[in-house]
Coordinates of C-alpha atoms and ligand atoms in Angstrom, one line a residue:
M209 CA 3.2 1.3 -21.2
N210 CA 0.6 3.7 -19.9
G211 CA -0.5 2.4 -16.5
S212 CA -4.1 3.8 -16.8
T213 CA -4.9 1.2 -19.5
V214 CA -4.5 -1.6 -16.9
E215 CA -7.6 -2.4 -15.0
H216 CA -7.1 -2.9 -11.2
I217 CA -9.1 -5.8 -9.8
P218 CA -10.1 -4.9 -6.2
V219 CA -8.9 -7.5 -3.7
L220 CA -11.3 -9.1 -1.2
A221 CA -14.1 -6.8 -2.3
G222 CA -17.1 -9.1 -1.9
T223 CA -15.8 -10.4 1.5
L224 CA -15.3 -6.8 2.7
A225 CA -18.8 -5.7 1.5
G226 CA -20.3 -8.6 3.4
Q227 CA -18.7 -7.4 6.7
I228 CA -19.6 -3.7 6.7
T229 CA -22.9 -2.1 7.3
L230 CA -23.1 1.4 6.1
P231 CA -26.2 3.7 6.5
P232 CA -27.4 5.4 3.3
D233 CA -26.6 8.8 4.9
G234 CA -23.2 7.7 6.2
V235 CA -19.7 9.0 5.6
M236 CA -17.0 6.8 4.2
V237 CA -13.4 7.6 3.7
D238 CA -11.5 5.5 1.2
A239 CA -7.9 6.4 2.2
T240 CA -6.5 4.7 -0.9
I241 CA -9.0 5.4 -3.6
G242 CA -6.9 4.0 -6.5
Q243 CA -9.2 3.3 -9.5
G244 CA -12.2 3.6 -7.1
S245 CA -13.4 0.0 -7.5
H246 CA -13.8 -0.7 -3.7
S247 CA -15.4 2.7 -3.3
Y248 CA -17.9 2.1 -6.1
L249 CA -19.3 -0.9 -4.2
F250 CA -19.8 1.1 -1.1
G251 CA -20.8 4.3 -2.9
K252 CA -23.8 2.4 -4.3
I253 CA -25.0 1.8 -0.7
L254 CA -24.7 5.5 0.1
G255 CA -27.7 7.6 -1.0
P256 CA -28.0 11.3 -1.8
G257 CA -27.4 12.1 1.9
G258 CA -24.2 10.1 2.1
V259 CA -20.6 11.3 1.5
L260 CA -17.7 9.4 0.0
I261 CA -14.3 11.0 0.6
G262 CA -11.5 9.5 -1.4
L263 CA -7.8 10.2 -0.9
D264 CA -4.8 9.2 -3.0
V265 CA -1.3 10.6 -3.4
D266 CA -1.3 9.8 -7.1
K267 CA -3.2 12.4 -9.1
N268 CA -3.7 10.0 -12.0
A269 CA -5.6 7.7 -9.6
I270 CA -7.8 10.6 -8.5
R271 CA -8.6 11.2 -12.2
E272 CA -9.4 7.5 -12.8
A273 CA -11.6 7.3 -9.7
Q274 CA -13.4 10.5 -10.7
S275 CA -14.6 8.9 -13.9
K276 CA -15.5 5.6 -12.2
L277 CA -17.5 7.2 -9.4
K278 CA -19.3 10.0 -11.4
G279 CA -22.7 8.1 -11.6
L280 CA -23.0 7.7 -7.8
S281 CA -25.9 9.5 -6.0
C282 CA -23.9 10.3 -2.9
K283 CA -21.6 13.4 -2.6
V284 CA -18.1 12.4 -3.8
V285 CA -15.0 14.4 -2.7
L286 CA -11.7 13.3 -4.1
L287 CA -8.5 14.8 -2.7
C288 CA -4.9 14.3 -3.8
S289 CA -3.6 13.8 -0.3
N290 CA -1.6 11.4 1.9
F291 CA -3.7 9.4 4.2
S292 CA -1.5 10.4 7.1
Q293 CA -3.5 13.7 6.8
I294 CA -6.9 11.9 7.0
T295 CA -8.2 13.8 10.0
R296 CA -7.4 17.2 8.7
Q297 CA -8.9 16.4 5.3
V298 CA -12.1 15.1 6.8
H299 CA -12.4 18.1 9.1
E300 CA -11.8 20.5 6.2
Q301 CA -15.0 19.1 4.7
G302 CA -16.9 20.2 7.8
I303 CA -17.3 16.6 8.9
E304 CA -16.3 15.6 12.5
K305 CA -16.6 11.8 12.4
V306 CA -17.1 9.1 9.9
D307 CA -18.8 5.6 9.6
F308 CA -16.1 3.8 7.7
I309 CA -12.4 4.1 6.9
L310 CA -11.0 1.8 4.3
A311 CA -7.3 1.4 3.4
D312 CA -6.3 -0.9 0.6
L313 CA -2.5 -0.5 0.9
G314 CA 0.2 -0.7 -1.7
V315 CA -0.1 0.1 -5.3
C316 CA -2.6 -0.5 -8.1
S317 CA -1.9 -2.8 -11.1
S318 CA -2.0 0.3 -13.3
Q319 CA 0.8 1.9 -11.2
L320 CA 3.0 -1.2 -11.4
A321 CA 2.6 -1.0 -15.2
D322 CA 3.3 2.7 -15.4
V323 CA 6.7 3.6 -16.7
E324 CA 6.7 6.9 -14.9
M325 CA 6.2 5.2 -11.5
G326 CA 9.3 3.1 -12.0
L327 CA 8.1 0.3 -9.7
S328 CA 8.4 -2.8 -11.6
F329 CA 11.2 -5.4 -12.0
Q330 CA 9.2 -7.2 -14.7
T331 CA 9.6 -4.4 -17.2
N332 CA 12.6 -2.1 -17.6
M333 CA 11.8 1.4 -16.5
P334 CA 13.5 4.4 -14.9
L335 CA 14.1 3.6 -11.2
D336 CA 11.8 6.1 -9.5
M337 CA 9.2 4.5 -7.1
R338 CA 7.7 7.8 -5.9
I339 CA 3.9 7.2 -5.9
D340 CA 3.6 10.8 -4.8
K341 CA 5.6 12.9 -7.3
R342 CA 5.9 15.7 -4.7
I343 CA 8.4 13.5 -2.8
K344 CA 12.0 14.6 -3.5
S345 CA 14.2 11.5 -3.4
T346 CA 13.7 8.7 -5.9
A347 CA 14.8 5.1 -5.5
A348 CA 17.7 5.8 -7.9
D349 CA 18.8 8.6 -5.5
I350 CA 18.9 6.1 -2.6
V351 CA 20.6 3.3 -4.5
N352 CA 23.3 5.6 -5.9
K353 CA 23.9 7.9 -2.9
A354 CA 23.3 5.9 0.3
D355 CA 26.4 4.5 1.9
E356 CA 26.7 0.7 1.6
K357 CA 25.8 0.0 5.3
S358 CA 22.7 2.2 5.2
L359 CA 21.6 0.5 2.0
A360 CA 22.1 -2.9 3.6
D361 CA 20.2 -1.9 6.7
L362 CA 17.3 -0.5 4.6
I363 CA 17.1 -3.7 2.6
F364 CA 17.1 -5.8 5.8
K365 CA 14.6 -3.6 7.7
F366 CA 12.1 -3.0 5.0
G367 CA 12.7 -6.0 2.7
Q368 CA 13.5 -8.6 5.4
D369 CA 16.2 -10.0 3.1
R370 CA 18.9 -11.9 5.0
A371 CA 21.3 -11.4 2.1
S372 CA 21.0 -7.6 2.5
R373 CA 24.7 -7.0 3.1
R374 CA 25.7 -9.0 0.0
I375 CA 23.0 -7.2 -2.1
A376 CA 24.3 -3.8 -0.9
R377 CA 27.9 -4.8 -1.7
F378 CA 26.9 -5.8 -5.3
I379 CA 25.0 -2.5 -5.7
A380 CA 28.0 -0.5 -4.3
R381 CA 30.4 -2.3 -6.7
Q382 CA 28.2 -1.8 -9.7
R383 CA 27.4 1.9 -9.1
S384 CA 31.1 2.7 -8.9
I385 CA 31.3 1.6 -12.5
E386 CA 28.1 3.4 -13.7
P387 CA 25.0 4.9 -12.1
I388 CA 22.1 2.6 -11.5
T389 CA 19.2 4.3 -13.2
T390 CA 16.7 1.6 -14.3
T391 CA 14.6 -1.1 -12.6
G392 CA 16.1 -3.6 -15.0
Q393 CA 19.7 -2.8 -13.9
L394 CA 18.8 -3.1 -10.3
A395 CA 16.9 -6.4 -10.7
T396 CA 19.9 -7.8 -12.6
I397 CA 22.4 -6.7 -9.8
V398 CA 20.2 -8.2 -7.1
S399 CA 19.7 -11.5 -9.0
K400 CA 23.5 -11.8 -9.4
A401 CA 24.0 -11.1 -5.7
L402 CA 21.6 -13.9 -4.8
K403 CA 22.9 -16.4 -7.3
R404 CA 25.4 -18.5 -5.4
P405 CA 26.5 -22.1 -6.2
G406 CA 24.4 -24.5 -4.2
R407 CA 21.9 -21.8 -2.9
K408 CA 18.4 -22.5 -4.0
L409 CA 16.3 -19.4 -4.6
K410 CA 12.6 -19.5 -3.8
P411 CA 11.1 -20.3 -7.2
R412 CA 7.8 -18.5 -6.5
I413 CA 9.2 -15.0 -6.1
H414 CA 11.6 -12.9 -8.2
P415 CA 14.9 -12.5 -6.4
A416 CA 14.6 -8.7 -6.4
T417 CA 11.1 -8.7 -4.8
R418 CA 12.4 -7.9 -1.3
T419 CA 14.8 -5.2 -2.4
F420 CA 12.2 -3.5 -4.5
Q421 CA 9.7 -3.7 -1.5
A422 CA 12.3 -2.2 0.8
L423 CA 13.1 0.7 -1.6
R424 CA 9.4 1.5 -2.2
I425 CA 8.7 1.5 1.5
A426 CA 11.6 3.9 2.1
V427 CA 10.9 6.2 -0.8
N428 CA 7.3 6.7 0.1
N429 CA 7.7 6.5 3.9
E430 CA 5.0 3.9 3.9
L431 CA 5.2 2.5 7.4
E432 CA 5.2 5.9 9.1
N433 CA 2.2 7.0 7.0
L434 CA 0.3 3.8 7.9
E435 CA 1.0 4.4 11.6
R436 CA -0.4 7.9 11.4
L437 CA -3.5 6.6 9.6
L438 CA -4.1 3.9 12.2
A439 CA -3.6 6.4 15.0
S440 CA -6.4 8.6 13.5
G441 CA -9.0 5.8 13.6
P442 CA -10.2 6.1 17.2
E443 CA -10.8 9.8 17.1
L444 CA -12.3 9.9 13.6
L445 CA -14.7 7.0 13.8
K446 CA -18.3 7.4 15.0
K447 CA -19.5 4.8 17.6
K448 CA -20.1 1.6 15.7
G449 CA -18.0 2.9 12.8
Y450 CA -15.6 0.5 11.0
I451 CA -11.9 0.6 10.0
A452 CA -10.8 -2.0 7.5
V453 CA -7.2 -2.4 6.2
I454 CA -6.0 -4.7 3.4
S455 CA -2.3 -5.2 3.7
F456 CA 0.1 -7.0 1.4
H457 CA 3.2 -7.8 3.5
S458 CA 4.0 -8.7 7.0
L459 CA 5.5 -5.3 8.0
E460 CA 2.2 -3.6 7.2
D461 CA 0.0 -6.4 8.7
K462 CA 2.1 -6.2 12.0
L463 CA 1.3 -2.6 12.4
V464 CA -2.4 -3.1 11.7
K465 CA -2.7 -6.0 14.1
S466 CA -0.9 -4.3 16.9
S467 CA -2.9 -1.0 16.5
F468 CA -6.2 -2.9 16.5
K469 CA -5.2 -5.1 19.4
Q470 CA -4.0 -2.1 21.5
N471 CA -7.3 -0.4 20.9
E472 CA -9.2 -3.5 21.7
N473 CA -7.4 -3.8 25.0
Q474 CA -8.3 -0.2 25.8
G475 CA -12.0 -0.9 25.0
V476 CA -11.9 1.4 22.0
Y477 CA -12.3 -1.2 19.2
K478 CA -14.0 -4.5 18.9
L479 CA -12.2 -6.9 16.5
I480 CA -14.5 -8.0 13.7
T481 CA -11.7 -10.2 12.4
K482 CA -9.9 -12.1 15.1
K483 CA -7.6 -13.6 12.5
P484 CA -7.0 -11.8 9.2
I485 CA -9.2 -12.7 6.3
V486 CA -7.3 -14.0 3.3
P487 CA -8.4 -14.5 -0.3
T488 CA -9.7 -17.9 -1.5
R489 CA -7.8 -20.0 -4.0
N490 CA -10.2 -18.9 -6.7
E491 CA -9.7 -15.3 -6.0
I492 CA -5.9 -15.8 -6.2
A493 CA -6.2 -17.7 -9.4
E494 CA -8.1 -14.8 -10.9
N495 CA -6.0 -12.1 -9.4
R496 CA -2.4 -12.9 -8.6
R497 CA -2.0 -9.6 -6.8
A498 CA -4.4 -10.9 -4.1
R499 CA -2.1 -13.8 -3.1
S500 CA -0.5 -11.9 -0.1
A501 CA -3.5 -9.9 0.9
K502 CA -4.7 -9.8 4.5
L503 CA -7.9 -8.0 5.6
R504 CA -8.4 -6.9 9.2
I505 CA -11.5 -5.1 10.4
A506 CA -12.3 -3.4 13.7
Q507 CA -15.4 -1.5 15.0
K508 CA -15.3 1.5 17.3
Q509 CA -17.1 0.9 20.6
Ligands
LIG669 C1 -4.1 -1.0 -4.0 S1 -4.4 0.6 -4.6 C2 -6.1 0.9 -4.1 C3 -7.1 0.3 -5.1 C4 -8.5 0.7 -4.8 N1 -9.0 0.0 -3.6 C5 -9.4 0.2 -5.9 O1 -10.4 -0.5 -5.6 O2 -9.2 0.7 -7.0 C6 -3.6 1.6 -3.4 C7 -3.7 3.1 -3.7 O3 -3.2 3.8 -2.6 C8 -2.5 4.9 -2.9 N2 -1.6 5.2 -1.8 C9 -0.5 4.6 -1.4 N3 0.0 5.2 -0.3 C10 -0.8 6.2 0.0 C11 -0.9 7.2 1.0 N4 0.1 7.2 2.0 N5 -1.9 8.1 1.0 C12 -2.8 8.1 0.1 N6 -2.9 7.2 -0.9 C13 -1.9 6.3 -1.0 C14 -1.8 4.5 -4.2 O4 -1.5 5.6 -5.0 C15 -2.8 3.6 -4.9 O5 -3.6 4.3 -5.8

């Protein structure tokens, strides 16, 4: 399936728009432009004197956002770049500081459906998981080459799966018979590892969810990139500028929470959200991807 035919529904978009005040000549950086749906909402507030900079590591996303945002009156600059490079990218545009940084983490629905991304356990596809195709190692490389202990540690650290050792053992056993090259193969192996007499699996999530999360985080170096992005906020934001982050699992949210808190303690940020904002039941019913979303917003003082 070609992922670009799948429309991505932006998460918590209305809630977010209600919390952020953006001047018409302001500068916004959408660190994860995706299909450009969040940016489109804010881009409409920016006038001809405003600038919208969008970053994404996936060049297909840049292409999709380009078509979505072409009618906006503000200046739109879309760059295929990792958000860990946000400060350099903004400065290269001759801009010192910005009014709003938005990061809607994770992947778009179109990327999950894209066979070339190799992210999904719902559909069988080559086991890749590189959102940025410039990255060298795929998920298949890790699954087939990492020693069993490193694999177990990775699944535990980034997937928080307590059955990590057993999963790694099953993977090691299976790859000694044949290489693991597809998402379907991996999902089956993990499901078998977790199926034990008397053990009840959580019915709401697929047994391979945590292992897939762990591999995606490892392949794309997601937590380190997020830490770099969060560290850029204080320097890059203007006074009264906002940083908003939508995260989708506790490892991401923990980093956002602790960075915002630390900056609040140092008098650098004011927390706009004391507790994270989560989607309503209605939003979750309309968009299942929203179910684990958490939005945190801070304002530079
Ligand atoms: C959830 S989608 C964003 C959707 C977007 N808010 C919209 O309304 O269409 C997340 C996007 O972030 C991109 N991404 C993930 N990690 C990134 C990184 N480190 N740097 C830049 N973009 C990244 C993904 O390629 C994906 O397109």
